[in-house]
Coordinates of C-alpha atoms and ligand atoms in Angstrom, one line a residue:
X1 CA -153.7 18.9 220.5
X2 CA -154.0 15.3 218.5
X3 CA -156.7 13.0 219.6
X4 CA -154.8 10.7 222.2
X5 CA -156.0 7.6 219.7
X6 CA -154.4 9.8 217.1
X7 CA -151.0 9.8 219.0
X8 CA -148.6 7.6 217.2
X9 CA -146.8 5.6 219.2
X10 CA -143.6 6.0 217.5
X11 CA -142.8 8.7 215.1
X12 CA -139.2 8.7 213.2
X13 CA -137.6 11.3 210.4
X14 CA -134.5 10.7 208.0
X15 CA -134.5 10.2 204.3
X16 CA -136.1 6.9 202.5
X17 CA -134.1 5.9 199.3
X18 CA -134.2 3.3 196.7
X19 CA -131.7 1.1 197.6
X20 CA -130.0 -1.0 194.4
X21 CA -128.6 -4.7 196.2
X22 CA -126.3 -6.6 193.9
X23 CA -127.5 -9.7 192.7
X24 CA -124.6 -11.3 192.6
X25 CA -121.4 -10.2 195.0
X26 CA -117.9 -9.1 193.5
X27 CA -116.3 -5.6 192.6
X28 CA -119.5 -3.4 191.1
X29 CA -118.5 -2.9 187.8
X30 CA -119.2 -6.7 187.3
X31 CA -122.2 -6.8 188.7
X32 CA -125.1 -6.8 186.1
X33 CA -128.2 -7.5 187.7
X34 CA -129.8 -5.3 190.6
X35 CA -132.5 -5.5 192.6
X36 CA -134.8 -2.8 193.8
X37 CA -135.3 -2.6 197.7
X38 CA -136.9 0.3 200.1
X39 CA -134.5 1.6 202.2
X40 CA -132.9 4.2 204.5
X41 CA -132.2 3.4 208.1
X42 CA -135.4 5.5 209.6
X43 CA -137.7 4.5 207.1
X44 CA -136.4 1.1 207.9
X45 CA -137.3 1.7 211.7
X46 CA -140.7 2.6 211.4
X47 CA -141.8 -0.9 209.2
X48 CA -140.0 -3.0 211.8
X49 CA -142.2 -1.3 214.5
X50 CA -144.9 -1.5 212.7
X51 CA -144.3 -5.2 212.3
X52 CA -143.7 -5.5 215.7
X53 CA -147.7 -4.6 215.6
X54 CA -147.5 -0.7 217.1
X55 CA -148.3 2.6 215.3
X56 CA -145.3 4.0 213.1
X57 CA -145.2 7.5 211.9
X58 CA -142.2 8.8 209.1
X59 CA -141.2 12.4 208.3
X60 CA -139.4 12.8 205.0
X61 CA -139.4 13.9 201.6
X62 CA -139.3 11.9 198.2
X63 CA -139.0 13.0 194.8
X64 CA -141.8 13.7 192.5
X65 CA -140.7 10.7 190.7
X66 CA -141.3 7.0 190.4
X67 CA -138.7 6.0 192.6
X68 CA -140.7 8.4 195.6
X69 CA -144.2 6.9 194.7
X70 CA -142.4 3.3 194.9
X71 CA -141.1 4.2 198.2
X72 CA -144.4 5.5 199.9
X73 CA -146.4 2.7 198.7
X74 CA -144.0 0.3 200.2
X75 CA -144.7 2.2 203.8
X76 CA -148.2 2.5 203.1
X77 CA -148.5 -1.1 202.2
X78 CA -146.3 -1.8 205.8
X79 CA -148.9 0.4 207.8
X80 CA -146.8 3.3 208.4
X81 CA -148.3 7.0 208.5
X82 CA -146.9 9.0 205.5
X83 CA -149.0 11.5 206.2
X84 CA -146.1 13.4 207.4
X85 CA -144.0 12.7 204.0
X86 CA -143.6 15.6 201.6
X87 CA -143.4 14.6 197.6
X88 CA -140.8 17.4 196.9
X89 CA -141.5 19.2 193.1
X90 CA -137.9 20.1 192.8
X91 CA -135.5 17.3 193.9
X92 CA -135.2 13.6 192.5
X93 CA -135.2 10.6 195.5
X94 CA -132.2 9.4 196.2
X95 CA -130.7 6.0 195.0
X96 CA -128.1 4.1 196.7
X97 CA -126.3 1.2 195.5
X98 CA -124.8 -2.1 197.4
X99 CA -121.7 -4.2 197.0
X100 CA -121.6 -7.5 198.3
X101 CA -118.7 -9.5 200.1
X102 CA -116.4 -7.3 198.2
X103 CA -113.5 -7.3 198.7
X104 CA -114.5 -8.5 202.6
X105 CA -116.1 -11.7 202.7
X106 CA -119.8 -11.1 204.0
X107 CA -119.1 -7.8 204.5
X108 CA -121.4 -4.6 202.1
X109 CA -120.8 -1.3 201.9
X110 CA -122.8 1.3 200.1
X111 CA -122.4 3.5 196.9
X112 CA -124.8 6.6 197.3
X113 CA -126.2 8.8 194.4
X114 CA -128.6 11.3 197.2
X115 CA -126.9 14.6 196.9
X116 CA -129.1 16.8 196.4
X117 CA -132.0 14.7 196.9
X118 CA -135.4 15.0 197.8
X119 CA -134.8 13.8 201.1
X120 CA -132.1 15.8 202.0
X121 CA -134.1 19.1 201.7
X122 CA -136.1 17.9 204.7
X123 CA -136.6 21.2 206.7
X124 CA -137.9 22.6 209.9
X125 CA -140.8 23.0 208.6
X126 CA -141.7 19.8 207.4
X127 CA -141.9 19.2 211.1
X128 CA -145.0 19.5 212.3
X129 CA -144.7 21.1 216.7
X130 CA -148.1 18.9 217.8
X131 CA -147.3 15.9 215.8
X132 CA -143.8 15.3 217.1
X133 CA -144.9 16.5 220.6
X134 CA -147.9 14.0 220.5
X135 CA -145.4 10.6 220.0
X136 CA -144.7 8.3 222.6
X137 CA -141.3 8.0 221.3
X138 CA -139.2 9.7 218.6
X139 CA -136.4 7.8 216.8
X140 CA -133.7 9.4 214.3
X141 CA -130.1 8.2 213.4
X142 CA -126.8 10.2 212.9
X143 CA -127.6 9.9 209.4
X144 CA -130.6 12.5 209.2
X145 CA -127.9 15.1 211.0
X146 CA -125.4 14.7 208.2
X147 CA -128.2 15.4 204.8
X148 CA -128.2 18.7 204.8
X149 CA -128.0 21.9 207.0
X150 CA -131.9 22.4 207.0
X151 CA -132.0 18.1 208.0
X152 CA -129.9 19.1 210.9
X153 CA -132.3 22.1 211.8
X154 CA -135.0 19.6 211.8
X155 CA -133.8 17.0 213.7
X156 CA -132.6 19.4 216.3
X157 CA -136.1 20.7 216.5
X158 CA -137.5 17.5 216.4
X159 CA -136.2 15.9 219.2
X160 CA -136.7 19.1 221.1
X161 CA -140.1 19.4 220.4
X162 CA -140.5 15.2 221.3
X163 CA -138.5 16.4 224.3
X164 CA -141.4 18.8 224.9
X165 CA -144.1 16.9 225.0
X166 CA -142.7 13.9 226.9
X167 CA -141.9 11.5 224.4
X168 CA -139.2 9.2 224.6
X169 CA -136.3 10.1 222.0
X170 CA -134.2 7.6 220.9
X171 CA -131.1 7.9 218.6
X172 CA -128.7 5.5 216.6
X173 CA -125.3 7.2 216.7
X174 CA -125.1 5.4 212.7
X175 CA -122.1 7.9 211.4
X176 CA -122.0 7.6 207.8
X177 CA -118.0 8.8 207.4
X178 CA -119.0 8.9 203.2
X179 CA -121.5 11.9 204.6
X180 CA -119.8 13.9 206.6
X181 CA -116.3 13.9 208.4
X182 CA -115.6 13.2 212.0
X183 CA -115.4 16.2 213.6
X184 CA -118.6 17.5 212.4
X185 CA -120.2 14.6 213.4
X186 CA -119.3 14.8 216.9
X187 CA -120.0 18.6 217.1
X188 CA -123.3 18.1 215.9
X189 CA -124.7 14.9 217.7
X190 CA -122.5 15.4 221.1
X191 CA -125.9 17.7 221.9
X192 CA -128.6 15.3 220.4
X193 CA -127.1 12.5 222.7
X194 CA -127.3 14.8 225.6
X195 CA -131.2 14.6 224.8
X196 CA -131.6 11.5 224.2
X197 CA -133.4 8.4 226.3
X198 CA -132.3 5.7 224.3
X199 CA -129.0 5.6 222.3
X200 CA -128.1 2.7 220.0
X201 CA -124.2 2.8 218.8
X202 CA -120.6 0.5 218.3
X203 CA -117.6 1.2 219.1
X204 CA -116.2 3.1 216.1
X205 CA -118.8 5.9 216.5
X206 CA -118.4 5.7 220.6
X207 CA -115.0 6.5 219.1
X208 CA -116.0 9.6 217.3
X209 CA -118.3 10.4 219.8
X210 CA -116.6 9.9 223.3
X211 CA -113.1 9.0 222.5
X212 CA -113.9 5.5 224.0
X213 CA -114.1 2.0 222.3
X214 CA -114.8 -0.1 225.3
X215 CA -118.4 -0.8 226.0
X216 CA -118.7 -0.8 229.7
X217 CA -116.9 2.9 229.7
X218 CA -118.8 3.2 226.9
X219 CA -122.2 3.0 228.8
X220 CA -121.0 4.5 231.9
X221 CA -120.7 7.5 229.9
X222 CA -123.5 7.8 228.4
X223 CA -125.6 7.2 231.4
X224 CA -123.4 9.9 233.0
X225 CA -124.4 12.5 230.5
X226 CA -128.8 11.7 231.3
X227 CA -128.9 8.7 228.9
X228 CA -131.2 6.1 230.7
X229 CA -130.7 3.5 228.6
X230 CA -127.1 3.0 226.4
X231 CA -126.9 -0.3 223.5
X232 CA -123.6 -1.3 222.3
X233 CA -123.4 -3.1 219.2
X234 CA -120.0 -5.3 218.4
X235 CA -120.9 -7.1 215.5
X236 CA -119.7 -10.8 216.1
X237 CA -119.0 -10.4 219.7
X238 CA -122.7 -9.5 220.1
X239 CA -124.2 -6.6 221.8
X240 CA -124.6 -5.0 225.7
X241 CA -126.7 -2.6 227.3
X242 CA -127.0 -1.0 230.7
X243 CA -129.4 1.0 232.2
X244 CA -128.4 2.6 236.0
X245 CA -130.2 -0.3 237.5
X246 CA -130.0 -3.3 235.4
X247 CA -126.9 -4.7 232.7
X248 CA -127.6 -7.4 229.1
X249 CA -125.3 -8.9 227.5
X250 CA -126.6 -11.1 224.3
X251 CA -123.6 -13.3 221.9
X252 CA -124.7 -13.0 218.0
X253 CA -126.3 -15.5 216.4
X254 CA -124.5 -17.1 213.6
X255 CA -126.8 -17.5 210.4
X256 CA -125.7 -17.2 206.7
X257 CA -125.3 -13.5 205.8
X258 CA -126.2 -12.4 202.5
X259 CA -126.5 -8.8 203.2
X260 CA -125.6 -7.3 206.3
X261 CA -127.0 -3.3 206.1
X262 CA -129.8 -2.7 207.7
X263 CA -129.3 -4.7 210.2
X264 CA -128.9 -2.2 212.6
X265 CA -132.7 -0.8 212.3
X266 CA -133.8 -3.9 212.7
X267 CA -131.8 -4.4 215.7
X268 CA -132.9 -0.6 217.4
X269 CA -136.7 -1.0 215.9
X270 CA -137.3 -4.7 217.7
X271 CA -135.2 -3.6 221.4
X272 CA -137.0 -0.6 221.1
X273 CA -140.4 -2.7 220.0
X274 CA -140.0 -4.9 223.1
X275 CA -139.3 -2.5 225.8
X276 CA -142.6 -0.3 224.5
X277 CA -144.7 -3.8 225.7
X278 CA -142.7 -3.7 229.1
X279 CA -140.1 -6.4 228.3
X280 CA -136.4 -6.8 230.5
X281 CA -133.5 -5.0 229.0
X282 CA -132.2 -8.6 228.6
X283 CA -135.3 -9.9 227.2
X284 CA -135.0 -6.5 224.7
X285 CA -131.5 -7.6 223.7
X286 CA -132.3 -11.0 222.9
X287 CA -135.3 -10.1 221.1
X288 CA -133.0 -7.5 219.0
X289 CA -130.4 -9.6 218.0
X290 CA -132.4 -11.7 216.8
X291 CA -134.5 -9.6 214.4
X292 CA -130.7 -8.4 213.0
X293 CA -129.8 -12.1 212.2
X294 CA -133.0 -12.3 210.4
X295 CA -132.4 -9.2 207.9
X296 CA -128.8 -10.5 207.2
X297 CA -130.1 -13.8 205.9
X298 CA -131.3 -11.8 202.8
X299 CA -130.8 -8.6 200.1
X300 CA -132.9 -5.7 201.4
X301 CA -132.8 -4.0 204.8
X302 CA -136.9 -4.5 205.6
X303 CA -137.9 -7.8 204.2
X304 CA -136.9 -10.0 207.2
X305 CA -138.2 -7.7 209.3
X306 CA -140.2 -9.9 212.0
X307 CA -143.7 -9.9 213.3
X308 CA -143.3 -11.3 216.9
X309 CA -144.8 -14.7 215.7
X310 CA -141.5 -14.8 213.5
X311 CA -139.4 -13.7 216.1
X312 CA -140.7 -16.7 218.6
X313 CA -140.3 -19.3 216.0
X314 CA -136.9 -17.8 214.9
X315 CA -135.8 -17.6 218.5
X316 CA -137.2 -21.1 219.6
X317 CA -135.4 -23.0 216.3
X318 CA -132.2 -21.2 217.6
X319 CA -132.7 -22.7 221.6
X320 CA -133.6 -26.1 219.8
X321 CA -130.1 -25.9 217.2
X322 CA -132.1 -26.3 214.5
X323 CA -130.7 -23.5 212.3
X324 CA -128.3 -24.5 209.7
X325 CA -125.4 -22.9 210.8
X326 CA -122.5 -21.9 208.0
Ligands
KDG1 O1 -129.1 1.3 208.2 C1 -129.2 1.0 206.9 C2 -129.0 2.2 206.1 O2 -127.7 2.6 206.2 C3 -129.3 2.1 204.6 O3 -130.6 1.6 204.4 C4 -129.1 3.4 203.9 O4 -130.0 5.0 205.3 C5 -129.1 4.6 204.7 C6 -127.8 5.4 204.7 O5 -128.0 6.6 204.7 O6 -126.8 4.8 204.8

């Protein structure tokens, strides 16, 4: 068994990639200039906990490359726990690119070079029983499901093994329909949602997942399958989230979007963030839609990432009206 004041508090698993954010927006073959950001929705998890001042943990694999030392030093340098992290001999890390407001105003979508990759090769056995059982709560997205067969072995045992030693598992529904096709995704995660505390998702994946779109039936049945506590995102109409005792309801925020991936991990990382220090669901939702119109306002999914100083400022010039809106 860990030391408890080894425990992390929050251990998560997927695949870190470079991400490549246009510099300027349009179709991609115009674009010229790209920037280099750390990325990859768990990965993205852990630094916004860490932010948010608690022990973060990620398991992965990068290449033996120097994309993968890039990408660790960025977690190192954010306080998370690469111990965990495998530099993988015989796979490159995987690269993703972004296209901006193209051709949907303020709306990205993502280009990914990863087959293959380092950090789809994550494996059972990269997961290590004591660690994972020794976390207070274990978060991994649809995405980590949907690498690789030997990703999907590991996140099953994973959340079993979190399950096992009484953490907390939390899961973002995140289908990524460019990884795997419908159908597979719901035969895989329908299980992993039966075991999960916390589930983040919107209503296209609820789609997938449940046949529903509408949030309230949405959360009903989640909490009807051992869920305790069910988020639903909806983009501009805001988010809502129900536990068997208490409902939230938050509108978004409007700011001036330059880049809107990632803001989902930001979103999961600070609800989840705020109910770890024993805040109200609503309190949790307010907090988390916040932190997601931070990360829009620029490229990269963890720069904007907010320390709860930020978030109070950010939150208090938003009760006040003094943010700029578009
Ligand atoms: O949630 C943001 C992620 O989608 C992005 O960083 C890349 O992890 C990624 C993915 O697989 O799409």
């Amino acid at each position: 068994m860990l030391e408890p004041q080894r425990r992390p508090s929050v251990v998560t698993m997927g695949e870190i990639l470079v991400q490549l954010n246009s510099v300027t927006t349009g179709p991609l073959r115009h674009v010229n200039y790209f920037e280099k950001h750390a990325a990859g929705a768990e990965a993205n998890f852990a630094v916004g906990i860490s932010r948010m001042g608690f022990h973060a943990s990620f398991i992965g694999r990068v290449g033996a490359d120097e994309f993968g030392t890039y990408l660790l030093s960025v977690l190192k340098a954010e306080g998370v726990d690469t111990s965990r992290v495998v530099v993988d001999q015989e796979a490159p890390t995987g690269v993703y690119f972004i296209q901006r407001s193209y051709p949907v105003p303020e709306k990205s979508s993502v280009l990914y070079y990863r087959k293959g990759s380092a950090g789809s090769r994550l494996s059972p056995d990269d997961v290590e029983i004591e660690y994972v059982r020794g976390c207070g709560l274990f978060h991994v997205t649809g995405i980590t499901f949907a690498l690789s067969e030997s990703a999907r072995e590991a996140g099953y045992k994973a959340v079993q093994e979190a399950r096992r030693g009484g953490a907390k598992v939390s899961l973002d529904t995140n289908i990524r329909l460019k990884l795997w096709k419908a159908e597979r995704a719901k035969e895989v995660l329908r299980p992993v949602l039966s075991m999960a505390d916390i589930v983040f998702t919107d209503p296209d994946d609820s789609e997938i997942l449940l046949g529903e779109r509408d949030p309230e039936t949405i959360i009903t049945s989640m909490l009807g399958m051992g869920v305790s506590t069910a988020v639903v995102k909806l983009g501009e109409e805001g988010a809502v989230a129900g536990t068997r005792q208490e409902q939230a309801r938050v509108q978004a925020i409007k700011v001036p979007v330059e880049d809107i991936i990632g803001a989902g991990d930001a979103f999961a990382s600070c609800f989840s963030a705020s109910i770890m220090r024993g805040e109200s669901l609503q309190r949790a939702l307010e907090v988390a839609n916040a932190a997601g119109a931070l990360v829009v306002m620029v490229r990269g999914d963890i720069e904007n990432l907010p320390t709860p100083a930020d978030l109070q400022r950010f939150m208090e010039s938003q009760r006040k009206g003094r943010v700029v809106y578009r």
